[in-house]
Amino acid sequence: MSSVRKRVLVTGGAGFLGSHLCERLVAAGDDVLCVDNYFTGRKDNIAHLLAVPHFEAMRHDITHPLFVEVDEIYNLACPASPIHYQFDPVQTTKTSVIGAINMLGLAKRLKAKIFQASTSEVYGDPTLHPQPESYRGNVNPIGPRACYDEGKRCAETLFFDYFRQHHLKIKVVRIFNTYGPRMHPNDGRVVSNFIVQALKGAPLTLYGDGNQTRAFCYVDDLIDGFVKFMAAPEAVTGPLNLGNPVETSVAELADTILQMTGSRSPLIRRPLPVDDPTQRCPDVAQAQSLLGWRPTTPLKDGLARTIEYFDKLLANSRVLEHEPAG
Ligand code: NAD
Ligand code: UDP
Ligand code: UDP
């Protein structure tokens, strides 16, 4: 029997962004199917949704074909932090490329609208600031970040070829650094590392001189952008940048987190990872004009909510099996 509710598949739904998206879709009244292999996602992230009748979780790896019936697909499955995507780089490329082929095949059979979580990493170490969607990037195809960067670039190619060849309804978003509650405490990303280190009184690990920049978007703002983009007219395919166009150096971020947590942790210098981009900031003019979207959460407000989350998580220390990378 067909349902009046929209049936939505979220791959990577037990991850950081995926769990927030599932929550938002369930609240909007959709029938949500979360598919995840739990490589970096956690059942805890979706535990509060399991009692909802219109939410369902399925363990599955998207590098294998998937036969389900849905109206829309959000393809988020892929490890996102450098230490996680470099742990098994071949699997990372398979997830991006073979996973995209399977999800596109599924969308083609179902005539379903499909959304791809691409990344600012498609711009590599950019030579143009801020980065507009028309910029073609500066990616090292054989470095340690390539499994992720080139995998995501190839996935974009596949989305646009399925669009041209099979007339699929596609939405490709390039996500810039996003943070918030439910980031994995050991994922090695700068916001989670610095907050966990500050709260534990451990040294904050500053890679390089700390002058490299990122632009940090709070998760709720990003999810607003996802949902608006998915609802936009068919001609709005992207690629579309979503992120916060406020650039912050990594050293400034460390100072802000130390000040907000009241921590006396010292900073310790560590070498800059290979191919670490020196400057990154989105040009979000297109998102603003096409969707009327712009982030509204100031960094300090978003950090306050994230610090509160990690504070509670640390209190429950059995969740933290290992120290964060550094
Ligand atoms: P995350 O690691 O928390 O979530 C990824 C999820 O995908 C996890 O739950 C993981 O278990 C799952 N997964 C990985 N491989 C899979 C596979 N083969 N089959 C099924 N599930 C699989 O990361 P996130 O930050 O939530 O990122 C979600 C998506 O957004 C990713 O595609 C990532 O590339 C993209 N993205 C995120 C950011 C960011 O700042 N958070 C920035 C750019 C792009
Ligand atoms: N696929 C899937 N679920 C479906 C339909 C297809 O996982 O409901 C997979 C299928 O296994 C195939 C891939 O998607 O490997 C691409 O499908 P497509 O129809 O584009 O190509 P083909 O099947 O002709 O290779
Ligand atoms: N970084 C840092 N200390 C850490 C973790 C990261 O100085 O403990 C730096 C890292 O070198 C990079 C920036 O912070 O310049 C953002 O790193 P992250 O891994 O969060 O994201 P990405 O490099 O993928 O943008």
PDB file of C-alpha atoms in Angstrom, residues 19-288:
ATOM      1  CA  SER A  19      21.784  11.797  12.117  1.00  0.00           C
ATOM      2  CA  HIS A  20      20.867  15.492  12.154  1.00  0.00           C
ATOM      3  CA  LEU A  21      19.304  15.131   8.713  1.00  0.00           C
ATOM      4  CA  CYS A  22      17.293  12.047   9.761  1.00  0.00           C
ATOM      5  CA  GLU A  23      16.039  13.956  12.783  1.00  0.00           C
ATOM      6  CA  ARG A  24      14.977  16.899  10.613  1.00  0.00           C
ATOM      7  CA  LEU A  25      13.190  14.697   8.046  1.00  0.00           C
ATOM      8  CA  VAL A  26      11.368  12.692  10.721  1.00  0.00           C
ATOM      9  CA  ALA A  27      10.218  15.981  12.305  1.00  0.00           C
ATOM     10  CA  ALA A  28       8.915  17.084   8.893  1.00  0.00           C
ATOM     11  CA  GLY A  29       6.761  13.930   8.732  1.00  0.00           C
ATOM     12  CA  ASP A  30       8.785  11.906   6.238  1.00  0.00           C
ATOM     13  CA  ASP A  31       9.197   8.143   6.337  1.00  0.00           C
ATOM     14  CA  VAL A  32      12.958   7.809   6.821  1.00  0.00           C
ATOM     15  CA  LEU A  33      15.182   4.844   6.018  1.00  0.00           C
ATOM     16  CA  CYS A  34      18.686   5.226   7.459  1.00  0.00           C
ATOM     17  CA  VAL A  35      21.321   3.023   5.820  1.00  0.00           C
ATOM     18  CA  ASP A  36      24.762   2.803   7.397  1.00  0.00           C
ATOM     19  CA  ASN A  37      27.625   0.330   7.821  1.00  0.00           C
ATOM     20  CA  TYR A  38      28.633   1.991  11.144  1.00  0.00           C
ATOM     21  CA  PHE A  39      32.239   2.511  10.036  1.00  0.00           C
ATOM     22  CA  THR A  40      32.333   6.014  11.535  1.00  0.00           C
ATOM     23  CA  GLY A  41      28.664   6.373  12.452  1.00  0.00           C
ATOM     24  CA  ARG A  42      27.284   5.363  15.819  1.00  0.00           C
ATOM     25  CA  LYS A  43      24.049   3.755  16.878  1.00  0.00           C
ATOM     26  CA  ASP A  44      23.959   6.258  19.752  1.00  0.00           C
ATOM     27  CA  ASN A  45      23.466   9.037  17.173  1.00  0.00           C
ATOM     28  CA  ILE A  46      20.114   7.593  16.101  1.00  0.00           C
ATOM     29  CA  ALA A  47      19.043   5.780  19.284  1.00  0.00           C
ATOM     30  CA  HIS A  48      16.488   8.500  20.078  1.00  0.00           C
ATOM     31  CA  LEU A  49      14.816   7.990  16.684  1.00  0.00           C
ATOM     32  CA  LEU A  50      14.388   4.226  16.863  1.00  0.00           C
ATOM     33  CA  ALA A  51      11.104   4.454  18.751  1.00  0.00           C
ATOM     34  CA  VAL A  52       9.596   6.655  16.023  1.00  0.00           C
ATOM     35  CA  PRO A  53       7.326   4.502  13.805  1.00  0.00           C
ATOM     36  CA  HIS A  54       8.374   6.330  10.634  1.00  0.00           C
ATOM     37  CA  PHE A  55      12.092   5.813  11.182  1.00  0.00           C
ATOM     38  CA  GLU A  56      13.960   2.649  10.279  1.00  0.00           C
ATOM     39  CA  ALA A  57      17.663   1.772  10.448  1.00  0.00           C
ATOM     40  CA  MET A  58      19.352  -0.794   8.206  1.00  0.00           C
ATOM     41  CA  ARG A  59      22.964  -2.022   8.334  1.00  0.00           C
ATOM     42  CA  HIS A  60      24.272  -2.020   4.792  1.00  0.00           C
ATOM     43  CA  ASP A  61      27.424  -1.046   2.906  1.00  0.00           C
ATOM     44  CA  ILE A  62      26.591   1.045  -0.173  1.00  0.00           C
ATOM     45  CA  THR A  63      29.445  -0.458  -2.165  1.00  0.00           C
ATOM     46  CA  HIS A  64      26.960  -3.333  -2.570  1.00  0.00           C
ATOM     47  CA  PRO A  65      23.698  -2.943  -4.534  1.00  0.00           C
ATOM     48  CA  LEU A  66      20.653  -1.904  -2.548  1.00  0.00           C
ATOM     49  CA  PHE A  67      17.081  -2.694  -3.511  1.00  0.00           C
ATOM     50  CA  VAL A  68      14.528  -0.633  -1.583  1.00  0.00           C
ATOM     51  CA  GLU A  69      11.584   1.575  -2.585  1.00  0.00           C
ATOM     52  CA  VAL A  70      11.900   5.297  -1.824  1.00  0.00           C
ATOM     53  CA  ASP A  71      10.991   8.692  -3.331  1.00  0.00           C
ATOM     54  CA  GLU A  72      14.150  10.629  -2.458  1.00  0.00           C
ATOM     55  CA  ILE A  73      17.759   9.719  -1.660  1.00  0.00           C
ATOM     56  CA  TYR A  74      20.344  11.698   0.317  1.00  0.00           C
ATOM     57  CA  ASN A  75      23.734  10.070  -0.290  1.00  0.00           C
ATOM     58  CA  LEU A  76      25.939  10.978   2.673  1.00  0.00           C
ATOM     59  CA  ALA A  77      27.748   7.674   3.251  1.00  0.00           C
ATOM     60  CA  CYS A  78      31.516   8.248   3.324  1.00  0.00           C
ATOM     61  CA  PRO A  79      34.023   8.783   6.111  1.00  0.00           C
ATOM     62  CA  ALA A  80      34.671  12.525   6.246  1.00  0.00           C
ATOM     63  CA  SER A  81      37.578  13.222   8.564  1.00  0.00           C
ATOM     64  CA  PRO A  82      41.146  12.833   7.250  1.00  0.00           C
ATOM     65  CA  ILE A  83      42.156  10.151   9.775  1.00  0.00           C
ATOM     66  CA  HIS A  84      39.036   8.136   9.051  1.00  0.00           C
ATOM     67  CA  TYR A  85      39.118   8.392   5.252  1.00  0.00           C
ATOM     68  CA  GLN A  86      42.861   7.637   5.177  1.00  0.00           C
ATOM     69  CA  PHE A  87      42.459   4.562   7.425  1.00  0.00           C
ATOM     70  CA  ASP A  88      41.392   2.402   4.452  1.00  0.00           C
ATOM     71  CA  PRO A  89      41.844   4.652   1.406  1.00  0.00           C
ATOM     72  CA  VAL A  90      40.790   2.017  -1.134  1.00  0.00           C
ATOM     73  CA  GLN A  91      37.505   1.506   0.694  1.00  0.00           C
ATOM     74  CA  THR A  92      37.044   5.319   0.775  1.00  0.00           C
ATOM     75  CA  THR A  93      37.291   5.524  -3.010  1.00  0.00           C
ATOM     76  CA  LYS A  94      35.013   2.488  -3.385  1.00  0.00           C
ATOM     77  CA  THR A  95      32.421   4.113  -1.118  1.00  0.00           C
ATOM     78  CA  SER A  96      32.502   7.353  -3.107  1.00  0.00           C
ATOM     79  CA  VAL A  97      32.577   5.820  -6.568  1.00  0.00           C
ATOM     80  CA  ILE A  98      30.925   2.374  -6.417  1.00  0.00           C
ATOM     81  CA  GLY A  99      28.574   3.667  -3.717  1.00  0.00           C
ATOM     82  CA  ALA A 100      27.537   6.547  -6.002  1.00  0.00           C
ATOM     83  CA  ILE A 101      26.975   4.159  -8.928  1.00  0.00           C
ATOM     84  CA  ASN A 102      24.729   1.955  -6.780  1.00  0.00           C
ATOM     85  CA  MET A 103      22.740   4.869  -5.391  1.00  0.00           C
ATOM     86  CA  LEU A 104      22.408   6.394  -8.871  1.00  0.00           C
ATOM     87  CA  GLY A 105      21.265   3.022 -10.233  1.00  0.00           C
ATOM     88  CA  LEU A 106      18.696   2.868  -7.455  1.00  0.00           C
ATOM     89  CA  ALA A 107      17.531   6.437  -8.228  1.00  0.00           C
ATOM     90  CA  LYS A 108      17.333   5.601 -11.937  1.00  0.00           C
ATOM     91  CA  ARG A 109      15.150   2.527 -11.360  1.00  0.00           C
ATOM     92  CA  LEU A 110      12.868   4.434  -8.977  1.00  0.00           C
ATOM     93  CA  LYS A 111      12.930   7.801 -10.824  1.00  0.00           C
ATOM     94  CA  ALA A 112      13.815   9.220  -7.410  1.00  0.00           C
ATOM     95  CA  LYS A 113      15.446  12.572  -6.740  1.00  0.00           C
ATOM     96  CA  ILE A 114      19.020  12.087  -5.487  1.00  0.00           C
ATOM     97  CA  PHE A 115      21.257  14.362  -3.402  1.00  0.00           C
ATOM     98  CA  GLN A 116      25.020  13.982  -3.187  1.00  0.00           C
ATOM     99  CA  ALA A 117      27.111  15.173  -0.241  1.00  0.00           C
ATOM    100  CA  SER A 118      30.188  16.414  -2.064  1.00  0.00           C
ATOM    101  CA  THR A 119      32.852  18.512  -0.436  1.00  0.00           C
ATOM    102  CA  SER A 120      35.006  21.634  -0.555  1.00  0.00           C
ATOM    103  CA  GLU A 121      37.885  19.153  -0.889  1.00  0.00           C
ATOM    104  CA  VAL A 122      37.073  19.007  -4.616  1.00  0.00           C
ATOM    105  CA  TYR A 123      38.855  22.394  -4.699  1.00  0.00           C
ATOM    106  CA  GLY A 124      41.995  20.832  -3.135  1.00  0.00           C
ATOM    107  CA  ASP A 125      44.485  23.452  -1.927  1.00  0.00           C
ATOM    108  CA  PRO A 126      42.727  26.346  -3.672  1.00  0.00           C
ATOM    109  CA  THR A 127      44.491  29.158  -5.489  1.00  0.00           C
ATOM    110  CA  LEU A 128      41.333  31.307  -5.644  1.00  0.00           C
ATOM    111  CA  HIS A 129      39.609  32.872  -2.585  1.00  0.00           C
ATOM    112  CA  PRO A 130      36.840  32.563  -1.679  1.00  0.00           C
ATOM    113  CA  GLN A 131      35.985  29.506  -3.787  1.00  0.00           C
ATOM    114  CA  PRO A 132      33.047  29.847  -6.212  1.00  0.00           C
ATOM    115  CA  GLU A 133      31.433  26.754  -7.759  1.00  0.00           C
ATOM    116  CA  SER A 134      33.055  27.573 -11.120  1.00  0.00           C
ATOM    117  CA  TYR A 135      36.552  27.071  -9.672  1.00  0.00           C
ATOM    118  CA  ARG A 136      37.983  23.754 -10.891  1.00  0.00           C
ATOM    119  CA  GLY A 137      40.352  23.182  -8.031  1.00  0.00           C
ATOM    120  CA  ASN A 138      43.936  22.270  -7.292  1.00  0.00           C
ATOM    121  CA  VAL A 139      43.968  18.635  -6.213  1.00  0.00           C
ATOM    122  CA  ASN A 140      46.969  16.323  -5.886  1.00  0.00           C
ATOM    123  CA  PRO A 141      45.685  13.108  -7.503  1.00  0.00           C
ATOM    124  CA  ILE A 142      48.270  10.845  -5.837  1.00  0.00           C
ATOM    125  CA  GLY A 143      48.582  12.265  -2.309  1.00  0.00           C
ATOM    126  CA  PRO A 144      47.115  10.881   0.935  1.00  0.00           C
ATOM    127  CA  ARG A 145      43.951  13.019   0.604  1.00  0.00           C
ATOM    128  CA  ALA A 146      43.311  11.888  -2.982  1.00  0.00           C
ATOM    129  CA  CYS A 147      41.209   8.836  -2.039  1.00  0.00           C
ATOM    130  CA  TYR A 148      38.656  11.275  -0.677  1.00  0.00           C
ATOM    131  CA  ASP A 149      39.128  14.284  -2.993  1.00  0.00           C
ATOM    132  CA  GLU A 150      39.281  12.321  -6.238  1.00  0.00           C
ATOM    133  CA  GLY A 151      36.606   9.877  -5.066  1.00  0.00           C
ATOM    134  CA  LYS A 152      34.249  12.794  -4.458  1.00  0.00           C
ATOM    135  CA  ARG A 153      35.228  14.422  -7.776  1.00  0.00           C
ATOM    136  CA  CYS A 154      34.472  11.175  -9.615  1.00  0.00           C
ATOM    137  CA  ALA A 155      31.134  10.921  -7.781  1.00  0.00           C
ATOM    138  CA  GLU A 156      30.266  14.422  -9.048  1.00  0.00           C
ATOM    139  CA  THR A 157      31.158  13.279 -12.579  1.00  0.00           C
ATOM    140  CA  LEU A 158      28.836  10.289 -12.193  1.00  0.00           C
ATOM    141  CA  PHE A 159      25.989  12.461 -10.916  1.00  0.00           C
ATOM    142  CA  PHE A 160      26.257  14.817 -13.895  1.00  0.00           C
ATOM    143  CA  ASP A 161      26.581  11.920 -16.371  1.00  0.00           C
ATOM    144  CA  TYR A 162      23.450  10.232 -14.950  1.00  0.00           C
ATOM    145  CA  PHE A 163      21.773  13.649 -15.213  1.00  0.00           C
ATOM    146  CA  ARG A 164      22.763  14.108 -18.870  1.00  0.00           C
ATOM    147  CA  GLN A 165      22.456  10.470 -19.958  1.00  0.00           C
ATOM    148  CA  HIS A 166      19.525   9.225 -17.873  1.00  0.00           C
ATOM    149  CA  HIS A 167      17.798  12.528 -16.988  1.00  0.00           C
ATOM    150  CA  LEU A 168      17.999  11.913 -13.256  1.00  0.00           C
ATOM    151  CA  LYS A 169      16.894  14.621 -10.838  1.00  0.00           C
ATOM    152  CA  ILE A 170      20.153  15.466  -9.064  1.00  0.00           C
ATOM    153  CA  LYS A 171      21.272  17.844  -6.311  1.00  0.00           C
ATOM    154  CA  VAL A 172      25.016  18.088  -5.694  1.00  0.00           C
ATOM    155  CA  VAL A 173      26.164  20.058  -2.667  1.00  0.00           C
ATOM    156  CA  ARG A 174      29.760  20.966  -1.837  1.00  0.00           C
ATOM    157  CA  ILE A 175      29.932  21.067   1.947  1.00  0.00           C
ATOM    158  CA  PHE A 176      32.535  23.190   3.717  1.00  0.00           C
ATOM    159  CA  ASN A 177      33.794  22.397   7.251  1.00  0.00           C
ATOM    160  CA  THR A 178      30.780  21.788   9.478  1.00  0.00           C
ATOM    161  CA  TYR A 179      30.767  21.195  13.235  1.00  0.00           C
ATOM    162  CA  GLY A 180      28.319  20.544  16.038  1.00  0.00           C
ATOM    163  CA  PRO A 181      27.018  17.955  18.490  1.00  0.00           C
ATOM    164  CA  ARG A 182      27.520  14.292  17.449  1.00  0.00           C
ATOM    165  CA  MET A 183      30.856  14.866  15.759  1.00  0.00           C
ATOM    166  CA  HIS A 184      32.888  11.764  16.556  1.00  0.00           C
ATOM    167  CA  PRO A 185      35.120  12.541  19.562  1.00  0.00           C
ATOM    168  CA  ASN A 186      38.073  10.682  18.011  1.00  0.00           C
ATOM    169  CA  ASP A 187      37.709  11.776  14.408  1.00  0.00           C
ATOM    170  CA  GLY A 188      40.757  14.057  14.538  1.00  0.00           C
ATOM    171  CA  ARG A 189      38.904  17.051  13.112  1.00  0.00           C
ATOM    172  CA  VAL A 190      40.028  20.359  14.478  1.00  0.00           C
ATOM    173  CA  VAL A 191      36.847  21.421  16.302  1.00  0.00           C
ATOM    174  CA  SER A 192      36.326  18.076  18.064  1.00  0.00           C
ATOM    175  CA  ASN A 193      40.053  17.682  18.836  1.00  0.00           C
ATOM    176  CA  PHE A 194      40.441  21.160  20.346  1.00  0.00           C
ATOM    177  CA  ILE A 195      37.251  20.942  22.419  1.00  0.00           C
ATOM    178  CA  VAL A 196      38.017  17.469  23.784  1.00  0.00           C
ATOM    179  CA  GLN A 197      41.627  18.442  24.500  1.00  0.00           C
ATOM    180  CA  ALA A 198      40.572  21.690  26.216  1.00  0.00           C
ATOM    181  CA  LEU A 199      37.961  19.941  28.358  1.00  0.00           C
ATOM    182  CA  LYS A 200      40.455  17.268  29.421  1.00  0.00           C
ATOM    183  CA  GLY A 201      43.173  19.838  30.162  1.00  0.00           C
ATOM    184  CA  ALA A 202      45.388  18.206  27.525  1.00  0.00           C
ATOM    185  CA  PRO A 203      47.570  20.259  25.141  1.00  0.00           C
ATOM    186  CA  LEU A 204      45.806  21.575  22.015  1.00  0.00           C
ATOM    187  CA  THR A 205      47.559  20.143  18.960  1.00  0.00           C
ATOM    188  CA  LEU A 206      48.206  22.975  16.512  1.00  0.00           C
ATOM    189  CA  TYR A 207      49.327  21.653  13.143  1.00  0.00           C
ATOM    190  CA  GLY A 208      51.815  23.905  11.337  1.00  0.00           C
ATOM    191  CA  ASP A 209      51.871  27.579  12.317  1.00  0.00           C
ATOM    192  CA  GLY A 210      48.087  27.766  12.800  1.00  0.00           C
ATOM    193  CA  ASN A 211      47.711  30.460  10.134  1.00  0.00           C
ATOM    194  CA  GLN A 212      45.866  28.103   7.788  1.00  0.00           C
ATOM    195  CA  THR A 213      42.184  29.021   7.590  1.00  0.00           C
ATOM    196  CA  ARG A 214      38.849  27.240   7.468  1.00  0.00           C
ATOM    197  CA  ALA A 215      35.275  28.566   7.571  1.00  0.00           C
ATOM    198  CA  PHE A 216      33.141  26.712  10.134  1.00  0.00           C
ATOM    199  CA  CYS A 217      29.413  26.179   9.624  1.00  0.00           C
ATOM    200  CA  TYR A 218      27.105  25.077  12.435  1.00  0.00           C
ATOM    201  CA  VAL A 219      25.279  21.828  11.636  1.00  0.00           C
ATOM    202  CA  ASP A 220      21.711  23.200  11.950  1.00  0.00           C
ATOM    203  CA  ASP A 221      22.432  25.881   9.340  1.00  0.00           C
ATOM    204  CA  LEU A 222      23.855  23.275   6.974  1.00  0.00           C
ATOM    205  CA  ILE A 223      20.832  20.970   7.348  1.00  0.00           C
ATOM    206  CA  ASP A 224      18.527  23.942   6.565  1.00  0.00           C
ATOM    207  CA  GLY A 225      20.497  24.324   3.347  1.00  0.00           C
ATOM    208  CA  PHE A 226      20.190  20.594   2.507  1.00  0.00           C
ATOM    209  CA  VAL A 227      16.411  20.620   2.879  1.00  0.00           C
ATOM    210  CA  LYS A 228      15.965  23.870   0.942  1.00  0.00           C
ATOM    211  CA  PHE A 229      18.186  22.603  -1.859  1.00  0.00           C
ATOM    212  CA  MET A 230      16.278  19.301  -2.098  1.00  0.00           C
ATOM    213  CA  ALA A 231      12.993  21.254  -2.376  1.00  0.00           C
ATOM    214  CA  ALA A 232      14.337  23.664  -5.031  1.00  0.00           C
ATOM    215  CA  PRO A 233      13.153  23.398  -8.664  1.00  0.00           C
ATOM    216  CA  GLU A 234      14.513  20.542 -10.784  1.00  0.00           C
ATOM    217  CA  ALA A 235      16.747  22.892 -12.794  1.00  0.00           C
ATOM    218  CA  VAL A 236      18.707  23.709  -9.629  1.00  0.00           C
ATOM    219  CA  THR A 237      21.164  20.813  -9.743  1.00  0.00           C
ATOM    220  CA  GLY A 238      24.287  22.402  -8.258  1.00  0.00           C
ATOM    221  CA  PRO A 239      27.094  21.896  -7.658  1.00  0.00           C
ATOM    222  CA  LEU A 240      26.245  24.283  -4.873  1.00  0.00           C
ATOM    223  CA  ASN A 241      28.545  25.472  -2.090  1.00  0.00           C
ATOM    224  CA  LEU A 242      27.103  25.332   1.431  1.00  0.00           C
ATOM    225  CA  GLY A 243      29.185  26.640   4.316  1.00  0.00           C
ATOM    226  CA  ASN A 244      29.795  29.642   6.493  1.00  0.00           C
ATOM    227  CA  PRO A 245      31.650  32.381   4.610  1.00  0.00           C
ATOM    228  CA  VAL A 246      33.439  33.592   7.754  1.00  0.00           C
ATOM    229  CA  GLU A 247      37.091  32.617   7.593  1.00  0.00           C
ATOM    230  CA  THR A 248      38.940  31.772  10.829  1.00  0.00           C
ATOM    231  CA  SER A 249      42.550  30.716  11.315  1.00  0.00           C
ATOM    232  CA  VAL A 250      43.173  27.494  13.205  1.00  0.00           C
ATOM    233  CA  ALA A 251      45.177  29.446  15.822  1.00  0.00           C
ATOM    234  CA  GLU A 252      42.218  31.821  16.364  1.00  0.00           C
ATOM    235  CA  LEU A 253      39.916  28.823  16.759  1.00  0.00           C
ATOM    236  CA  ALA A 254      42.240  27.396  19.446  1.00  0.00           C
ATOM    237  CA  ASP A 255      42.189  30.717  21.338  1.00  0.00           C
ATOM    238  CA  THR A 256      38.398  30.961  21.143  1.00  0.00           C
ATOM    239  CA  ILE A 257      37.933  27.398  22.438  1.00  0.00           C
ATOM    240  CA  LEU A 258      40.422  27.928  25.278  1.00  0.00           C
ATOM    241  CA  GLN A 259      38.649  31.113  26.282  1.00  0.00           C
ATOM    242  CA  MET A 260      35.147  29.581  26.053  1.00  0.00           C
ATOM    243  CA  THR A 261      36.036  26.448  28.044  1.00  0.00           C
ATOM    244  CA  GLY A 262      38.148  28.372  30.572  1.00  0.00           C
ATOM    245  CA  SER A 263      40.816  25.731  29.971  1.00  0.00           C
ATOM    246  CA  ARG A 264      44.485  26.316  30.813  1.00  0.00           C
ATOM    247  CA  SER A 265      45.680  23.774  28.249  1.00  0.00           C
ATOM    248  CA  PRO A 266      48.866  24.809  26.454  1.00  0.00           C
ATOM    249  CA  LEU A 267      49.248  24.688  22.663  1.00  0.00           C
ATOM    250  CA  ILE A 268      51.694  22.212  21.186  1.00  0.00           C
ATOM    251  CA  ARG A 269      52.957  22.394  17.631  1.00  0.00           C
ATOM    252  CA  ARG A 270      52.732  19.381  15.343  1.00  0.00           C
ATOM    253  CA  PRO A 271      53.819  19.148  11.689  1.00  0.00           C
ATOM    254  CA  LEU A 272      51.273  20.252   9.094  1.00  0.00           C
ATOM    255  CA  PRO A 273      49.795  17.151   7.400  1.00  0.00           C
ATOM    256  CA  VAL A 274      50.737  16.566   3.730  1.00  0.00           C
ATOM    257  CA  ASP A 275      48.558  18.550   1.267  1.00  0.00           C
ATOM    258  CA  ASP A 276      46.727  20.353   4.097  1.00  0.00           C
ATOM    259  CA  PRO A 277      44.939  23.274   2.348  1.00  0.00           C
ATOM    260  CA  THR A 278      46.319  26.637   3.490  1.00  0.00           C
ATOM    261  CA  GLN A 279      43.156  28.677   2.983  1.00  0.00           C
ATOM    262  CA  ARG A 280      39.525  27.710   2.523  1.00  0.00           C
ATOM    263  CA  CYS A 281      36.347  29.785   2.473  1.00  0.00           C
ATOM    264  CA  PRO A 282      33.147  29.324   0.467  1.00  0.00           C
ATOM    265  CA  ASP A 283      31.580  31.802  -1.896  1.00  0.00           C
ATOM    266  CA  VAL A 284      27.899  31.218  -1.028  1.00  0.00           C
ATOM    267  CA  ALA A 285      26.371  33.808  -3.388  1.00  0.00           C
ATOM    268  CA  GLN A 286      24.618  31.073  -5.399  1.00  0.00           C
ATOM    269  CA  ALA A 287      23.042  29.443  -2.330  1.00  0.00           C
ATOM    270  CA  GLN A 288      21.869  32.850  -1.245  1.00  0.00           C
TER     271      GLN A 288
END
